[in-house]
């Protein structure tokens, strides 16, 4: 049965062109990019070309790109790599409460070691309170970290302003751009981020590959977190040429399609929101769309348990919060951080619009979502019986 996929923030299908680019490196071009022979050299050339494509998407130089296994590893490398093993308070790091768990869990690990871990404050729109951050940074601050685009509500953070504040205090700014890559224009040099993570599978590339951008001027402040053959100065391990080539191709396509896809996502989002609001009274949007990406729509559906809605739909895929939260009954940490109570947080669903989906699929998918949501909320159209709200 066809599934209408509205969960592209969790992961995406590999693009056919990406797969085609990868396959030769699993078959005849299987050389190790570190080998000096002919097959190795060809693999190395492909890896270098992929680095150039990643760099072009980020607005960086190819030499600033380190390939990793994904954004989780990139976040670990950037955030653990700036602390020495014996660093303790007053040495500190600043974390954003709405960030992905792959950042927040690192904060917890650092706190467990005795580093002073400080939390930023976010407003109801999900944006970081810059004045508060300025007050939390001091000369012992090593790094602050924030997601450029939030994975649950799509809020875009003012990275250049964050970087300016951090640099003033002598701290680095790490940016988790797993949800930003291919979705918003990124000029990492201009934004002045020091390190930045991306992930292949969020941009129609393969799972298990990502990259860390490292601003060359601060490279000396980072150390490796795992040790081995030193394929990259900061990250050891045989370079998986097929995955890296896939990431490069995905970045190349994402850059070429960025503006067109943003415009189309905005149209789809408007339709999705209209349909939800017409079908279910009381629908509210989380976050502030003026500071959000066009493809993410996070909404409270009053009276509907997001978990029940998502798990009971057999031909529509959408999310309650981030995919990593979906196994837990706890209300999403992102939604509670922007001020939602547990009831609203548990009545939230996230719709991620795929700019390439046919319009009819969106309408069909949203029809099914609205119909099931009305059932779950106890809306009875025929009799006009109402619980907990009346049908529109
Ligand atoms: C903002 C953010 N950071 C990091 C990750 C983890 O990425 P990866 O699956 O590449 O480790 C995700 C995935 O959901 C994410 O949304």
Coordinates of C-alpha atoms and ligand atoms in Angstrom, one line a residue:
X1 CA 0.0 0.0 0.0
X2 CA 1.3 3.4 -0.9
X3 CA 2.4 5.5 2.1
X4 CA 2.1 9.3 1.9
X5 CA 5.3 10.4 3.6
X6 CA 5.1 13.5 5.7
X7 CA 8.1 12.8 7.9
X8 CA 11.1 14.1 6.0
X9 CA 12.6 15.6 9.2
X10 CA 13.1 12.1 10.5
X11 CA 14.7 10.8 7.3
X12 CA 14.3 10.8 3.5
X13 CA 14.3 8.4 0.7
X14 CA 17.6 8.2 -1.2
X15 CA 17.4 10.1 -4.4
X16 CA 17.8 7.9 -7.5
X17 CA 20.7 10.0 -8.8
X18 CA 22.4 9.6 -5.4
X19 CA 22.0 5.9 -5.6
X20 CA 23.4 5.8 -9.1
X21 CA 26.4 7.8 -8.1
X22 CA 27.1 5.5 -5.1
X23 CA 26.7 2.1 -6.8
X24 CA 30.1 2.1 -8.7
X25 CA 31.9 2.6 -5.4
X26 CA 30.3 -0.6 -4.0
X27 CA 31.1 -2.6 -7.2
X28 CA 34.1 -1.9 -9.4
X29 CA 35.5 1.2 -7.7
X30 CA 36.0 -0.4 -4.3
X31 CA 39.4 0.9 -3.6
X32 CA 40.4 2.4 -0.2
X33 CA 40.8 6.1 -0.7
X34 CA 43.9 6.0 1.4
X35 CA 45.7 3.5 -0.8
X36 CA 48.3 4.8 -3.1
X37 CA 47.4 2.5 -6.1
X38 CA 45.2 3.2 -9.0
X39 CA 41.9 2.1 -7.4
X40 CA 42.8 4.0 -4.2
X41 CA 43.5 7.1 -6.2
X42 CA 40.2 6.9 -8.1
X43 CA 38.3 6.6 -4.8
X44 CA 40.3 9.5 -3.4
X45 CA 39.4 11.7 -6.3
X46 CA 35.7 10.8 -5.8
X47 CA 36.0 11.6 -2.1
X48 CA 37.6 15.0 -2.9
X49 CA 34.9 15.8 -5.3
X50 CA 32.3 15.0 -2.7
X51 CA 34.0 17.3 -0.2
X52 CA 33.8 20.1 -2.8
X53 CA 30.0 19.5 -3.2
X54 CA 29.5 19.5 0.6
X55 CA 31.6 22.6 0.9
X56 CA 29.6 24.3 -1.9
X57 CA 26.3 23.7 0.0
X58 CA 27.8 25.1 3.2
X59 CA 29.7 28.0 1.6
X60 CA 33.0 26.6 2.8
X61 CA 36.2 25.3 1.4
X62 CA 36.5 21.6 0.7
X63 CA 39.5 21.3 3.1
X64 CA 37.2 22.4 5.9
X65 CA 35.0 19.3 5.6
X66 CA 35.5 16.1 7.7
X67 CA 33.4 13.2 6.9
X68 CA 31.7 11.4 9.8
X69 CA 29.0 8.8 10.3
X70 CA 26.2 11.4 10.7
X71 CA 25.2 14.5 12.6
X72 CA 25.3 12.6 15.9
X73 CA 29.0 11.9 15.5
X74 CA 29.7 15.3 14.1
X75 CA 28.1 16.9 17.2
X76 CA 30.1 14.6 19.5
X77 CA 33.3 15.4 17.7
X78 CA 32.7 19.2 17.9
X79 CA 31.4 19.3 21.4
X80 CA 33.6 16.8 23.2
X81 CA 36.6 17.7 21.1
X82 CA 36.8 21.2 22.6
X83 CA 37.1 20.0 26.2
X84 CA 40.1 18.3 27.7
X85 CA 39.6 15.2 29.8
X86 CA 40.5 17.1 33.0
X87 CA 38.4 20.2 32.3
X88 CA 36.1 21.0 35.2
X89 CA 34.0 24.0 36.3
X90 CA 34.5 26.9 36.0
X91 CA 35.1 25.7 32.4
X92 CA 31.6 25.7 30.9
X93 CA 29.6 25.0 27.8
X94 CA 26.2 26.4 26.8
X95 CA 23.4 24.2 25.4
X96 CA 20.0 25.0 23.9
X97 CA 17.0 23.3 25.6
X98 CA 15.2 22.8 22.2
X99 CA 18.1 21.0 20.6
X100 CA 18.2 17.5 19.4
X101 CA 19.1 14.9 22.0
X102 CA 22.4 14.2 20.2
X103 CA 23.5 17.6 21.6
X104 CA 21.7 17.6 24.9
X105 CA 23.0 14.1 25.8
X106 CA 26.6 15.4 25.3
X107 CA 25.8 18.2 27.7
X108 CA 24.7 15.7 30.3
X109 CA 27.9 13.7 29.7
X110 CA 30.0 16.8 30.2
X111 CA 28.1 17.8 33.3
X112 CA 28.7 14.3 34.7
X113 CA 32.5 14.9 34.2
X114 CA 32.2 18.1 36.2
X115 CA 32.1 20.7 33.4
X116 CA 29.7 23.5 34.1
X117 CA 26.8 23.0 31.7
X118 CA 24.6 26.0 31.2
X119 CA 21.2 26.1 29.5
X120 CA 20.2 28.9 27.2
X121 CA 16.7 30.3 27.3
X122 CA 14.3 30.2 24.4
X123 CA 11.1 32.2 23.8
X124 CA 7.7 30.9 22.8
X125 CA 8.7 31.2 19.2
X126 CA 11.7 28.9 19.9
X127 CA 14.3 31.6 19.3
X128 CA 17.2 31.8 21.7
X129 CA 17.1 34.8 24.1
X130 CA 20.3 36.5 23.0
X131 CA 20.5 38.9 26.0
X132 CA 20.2 35.9 28.4
X133 CA 22.9 34.1 26.4
X134 CA 25.2 37.1 26.6
X135 CA 24.8 37.1 30.4
X136 CA 25.6 33.3 30.6
X137 CA 28.9 33.5 28.5
X138 CA 32.1 34.3 30.4
X139 CA 35.8 33.9 30.0
X140 CA 35.6 30.2 31.0
X141 CA 33.0 29.4 28.2
X142 CA 34.5 26.9 25.7
X143 CA 31.6 26.5 23.3
X144 CA 27.9 27.2 22.8
X145 CA 25.8 25.0 20.6
X146 CA 22.5 25.5 18.8
X147 CA 20.6 23.8 16.0
X148 CA 20.3 26.2 13.0
X149 CA 16.8 24.7 12.3
X150 CA 14.9 23.0 15.1
X151 CA 13.9 19.5 14.2
X152 CA 10.4 19.6 15.7
X153 CA 9.0 23.1 15.1
X154 CA 11.4 24.3 12.4
X155 CA 12.6 27.5 14.2
X156 CA 15.6 29.1 12.5
X157 CA 18.2 30.5 14.9
X158 CA 20.1 33.7 14.2
X159 CA 23.5 32.0 13.8
X160 CA 25.5 35.1 12.9
X161 CA 24.3 36.8 16.0
X162 CA 25.0 33.8 18.2
X163 CA 28.5 33.6 16.7
X164 CA 29.2 37.2 17.4
X165 CA 28.2 36.8 21.1
X166 CA 30.3 33.7 21.5
X167 CA 33.3 35.2 19.9
X168 CA 33.1 38.2 22.0
X169 CA 33.5 35.9 25.0
X170 CA 36.2 33.9 23.4
X171 CA 34.0 30.8 23.0
X172 CA 33.3 28.8 19.9
X173 CA 29.9 28.4 18.3
X174 CA 28.9 24.9 17.2
X175 CA 25.9 24.7 14.9
X176 CA 23.9 21.5 14.3
X177 CA 22.7 22.0 10.8
X178 CA 21.2 18.5 10.3
X179 CA 17.7 20.1 9.6
X180 CA 19.1 23.2 7.9
X181 CA 21.1 21.7 5.1
X182 CA 19.3 21.8 1.8
X183 CA 16.4 23.6 3.5
X184 CA 17.8 27.1 4.0
X185 CA 20.6 29.0 2.3
X186 CA 23.8 28.4 4.4
X187 CA 26.9 30.6 4.1
X188 CA 28.9 29.2 7.0
X189 CA 31.8 31.6 6.6
X190 CA 29.5 34.6 6.7
X191 CA 27.6 33.2 9.6
X192 CA 30.9 32.7 11.3
X193 CA 30.0 29.3 12.9
X194 CA 33.1 27.5 14.1
X195 CA 31.9 24.0 13.6
X196 CA 28.8 22.7 11.9
X197 CA 27.2 19.3 11.5
X198 CA 25.2 17.9 8.6
X199 CA 23.7 14.5 8.0
X200 CA 23.2 12.6 4.6
X201 CA 19.9 11.0 5.3
X202 CA 18.1 14.2 6.0
X203 CA 18.8 15.5 2.4
X204 CA 18.0 12.4 0.3
X205 CA 21.4 10.9 0.8
X206 CA 22.3 7.7 2.5
X207 CA 22.1 6.9 6.2
X208 CA 25.4 6.5 8.1
X209 CA 27.3 9.4 6.6
X210 CA 27.5 13.1 7.6
X211 CA 30.1 15.8 7.8
X212 CA 31.6 18.3 10.2
X213 CA 32.7 21.6 9.0
X214 CA 35.6 23.0 10.9
X215 CA 36.6 26.6 10.5
X216 CA 40.3 26.4 9.7
X217 CA 41.3 29.1 12.1
X218 CA 40.0 27.1 15.1
X219 CA 41.0 23.6 14.1
X220 CA 43.8 23.6 16.7
X221 CA 41.2 24.0 19.4
X222 CA 39.6 20.6 18.6
X223 CA 41.0 17.1 19.4
X224 CA 39.9 13.8 18.0
X225 CA 37.5 11.8 20.2
X226 CA 38.5 8.4 18.6
X227 CA 41.8 7.3 17.5
X228 CA 43.1 5.2 14.6
X229 CA 44.6 5.5 11.2
X230 CA 44.3 9.3 11.0
X231 CA 42.5 9.4 7.7
X232 CA 41.4 12.8 8.6
X233 CA 43.4 14.7 11.3
X234 CA 40.3 14.7 13.5
X235 CA 38.5 11.5 12.5
X236 CA 40.0 8.1 11.9
X237 CA 38.4 5.2 10.1
X238 CA 38.5 4.0 6.5
X239 CA 36.6 6.5 4.4
X240 CA 33.4 4.8 3.1
X241 CA 33.7 6.2 -0.5
X242 CA 30.2 5.0 -1.6
X243 CA 28.6 6.9 1.4
X244 CA 30.7 10.0 1.0
X245 CA 30.0 10.1 -2.8
X246 CA 26.3 9.7 -1.9
X247 CA 26.5 12.6 0.5
X248 CA 28.3 14.7 -2.1
X249 CA 25.7 14.0 -4.7
X250 CA 22.8 14.8 -2.3
X251 CA 24.5 18.1 -1.4
X252 CA 24.9 19.0 -5.1
X253 CA 21.2 18.3 -5.8
X254 CA 20.1 20.0 -2.6
X255 CA 21.9 23.2 -3.6
X256 CA 20.6 23.2 -7.2
X257 CA 17.0 22.7 -6.0
X258 CA 17.1 24.8 -2.8
X259 CA 15.1 27.9 -3.9
X260 CA 12.5 26.0 -6.0
X261 CA 11.9 23.5 -3.2
X262 CA 11.5 26.2 -0.6
X263 CA 8.8 27.9 -2.7
X264 CA 7.0 24.7 -3.3
X265 CA 7.2 23.7 0.4
X266 CA 5.6 27.0 1.4
X267 CA 2.7 26.3 -1.0
X268 CA 2.2 22.8 0.4
X269 CA 2.4 24.1 3.9
X270 CA -0.3 26.7 3.3
X271 CA -2.6 24.0 1.9
X272 CA -1.9 21.6 4.8
X273 CA -2.7 24.2 7.3
X274 CA -5.9 25.3 5.6
X275 CA -7.1 21.8 5.5
X276 CA -6.3 21.1 9.2
X277 CA -8.0 24.4 10.3
X278 CA -11.0 23.7 8.1
X279 CA -11.4 20.2 9.4
X280 CA -10.6 20.6 13.0
X281 CA -11.5 23.6 15.1
X282 CA -8.9 25.0 17.5
X283 CA -5.8 24.0 15.5
X284 CA -2.8 26.0 16.6
X285 CA 0.6 26.3 15.1
X286 CA 3.6 25.8 17.3
X287 CA 6.5 28.3 16.9
X288 CA 6.4 31.4 14.9
X289 CA 6.2 30.9 11.1
X290 CA 8.1 34.2 10.5
X291 CA 11.1 32.5 12.0
X292 CA 10.5 29.1 10.7
X293 CA 11.3 26.9 7.7
X294 CA 8.6 26.5 5.1
X295 CA 8.5 22.7 5.1
X296 CA 7.8 22.1 8.8
X297 CA 4.3 22.4 10.2
X298 CA 3.9 21.6 13.9
X299 CA 0.4 21.9 15.1
X300 CA -1.7 21.2 18.2
X301 CA -4.8 19.3 17.4
X302 CA -6.9 19.8 20.5
X303 CA -8.5 16.7 21.9
X304 CA -6.4 14.4 19.7
X305 CA -3.5 12.3 21.2
X306 CA -0.7 12.7 18.6
X307 CA 0.6 9.3 19.5
X308 CA -2.7 7.6 18.7
X309 CA -3.2 9.5 15.5
X310 CA 0.2 8.7 14.2
X311 CA 0.2 5.0 15.1
X312 CA -3.3 4.4 13.8
X313 CA -2.8 5.7 10.3
X314 CA -1.8 2.9 7.9
X315 CA -1.1 5.0 4.8
X316 CA 0.2 8.3 6.1
X317 CA 3.5 8.8 7.9
X318 CA 3.9 11.8 10.2
X319 CA 5.5 12.4 13.5
X320 CA 4.4 13.4 17.0
X321 CA 7.6 15.2 17.8
X322 CA 11.1 14.1 16.8
X323 CA 11.4 10.5 15.7
X324 CA 13.8 9.9 18.6
X325 CA 11.1 10.9 21.1
X326 CA 8.4 8.7 19.7
X327 CA 9.3 5.7 21.8
X328 CA 8.7 7.7 25.0
X329 CA 5.5 8.9 26.6
X330 CA 7.2 12.0 27.9
X331 CA 5.9 15.2 26.3
X332 CA 8.5 16.5 23.8
X333 CA 11.3 18.5 25.5
X334 CA 11.1 21.0 22.6
X335 CA 7.4 21.7 23.0
X336 CA 7.7 22.0 26.8
X337 CA 10.7 24.3 26.4
X338 CA 8.6 26.8 24.3
X339 CA 5.9 26.7 27.0
X340 CA 3.4 24.1 25.9
X341 CA 1.7 22.1 28.7
X342 CA 1.8 18.3 28.6
X343 CA -1.7 18.1 27.1
X344 CA -0.9 20.4 24.2
X345 CA 2.5 18.8 23.7
X346 CA 0.9 15.4 23.5
X347 CA -1.7 16.7 21.1
X348 CA 0.9 17.9 18.7
X349 CA 1.9 16.4 15.3
X350 CA 4.7 17.5 13.0
X351 CA 4.0 17.5 9.3
X352 CA 7.1 17.7 7.1
X353 CA 6.3 18.7 3.6
X354 CA 8.2 17.1 0.8
X355 CA 8.6 19.7 -2.0
X356 CA 8.5 17.0 -4.6
X357 CA 5.3 15.3 -3.5
X358 CA 2.3 15.5 -5.9
X359 CA -0.3 18.0 -4.7
X360 CA -3.0 15.3 -4.8
X361 CA -1.0 13.1 -2.4
X362 CA -0.8 16.0 0.1
X363 CA -4.6 16.5 -0.1
X364 CA -5.3 12.8 0.2
X365 CA -2.9 12.5 3.1
X366 CA -4.4 15.5 4.9
X367 CA -7.9 14.2 4.3
X368 CA -7.0 10.9 6.0
X369 CA -5.3 12.8 8.9
X370 CA -8.3 15.1 9.5
X371 CA -10.8 12.2 9.3
X372 CA -8.9 10.1 11.8
X373 CA -8.3 13.1 14.1
X374 CA -12.0 13.9 14.1
X375 CA -12.7 10.2 15.0
X376 CA -10.2 10.3 17.8
X377 CA -11.5 13.6 19.2
X378 CA -15.0 12.3 19.2
X379 CA -16.4 14.7 16.6
X380 CA -19.6 13.2 15.3
X381 CA -20.7 15.0 12.2
X382 CA -24.0 13.4 11.5
X383 CA -25.7 14.0 14.9
X384 CA -23.8 17.1 15.7
X385 CA -22.8 15.5 19.0
X386 CA -19.7 17.3 20.3
X387 CA -16.8 16.2 22.3
X388 CA -14.6 18.0 23.0
X389 CA -15.3 20.5 20.2
X390 CA -17.9 21.0 17.6
X391 CA -17.3 20.1 13.9
X392 CA -16.6 22.9 11.6
Ligands
LIG1 C1 18.9 18.5 14.6 C2 19.4 17.1 14.5 N1 20.6 16.8 14.9 C3 21.1 15.6 14.8 C4 20.4 14.5 14.4 C5 21.1 13.2 14.3 O1 21.5 12.9 13.0 P1 22.1 11.5 12.5 O2 20.9 10.6 12.3 O3 22.8 11.8 11.2 O4 23.0 11.1 13.6 C6 19.1 14.7 13.9 C7 18.3 13.6 13.5 O5 17.1 13.5 13.8 C8 18.6 16.1 14.0 O6 17.3 16.3 13.6

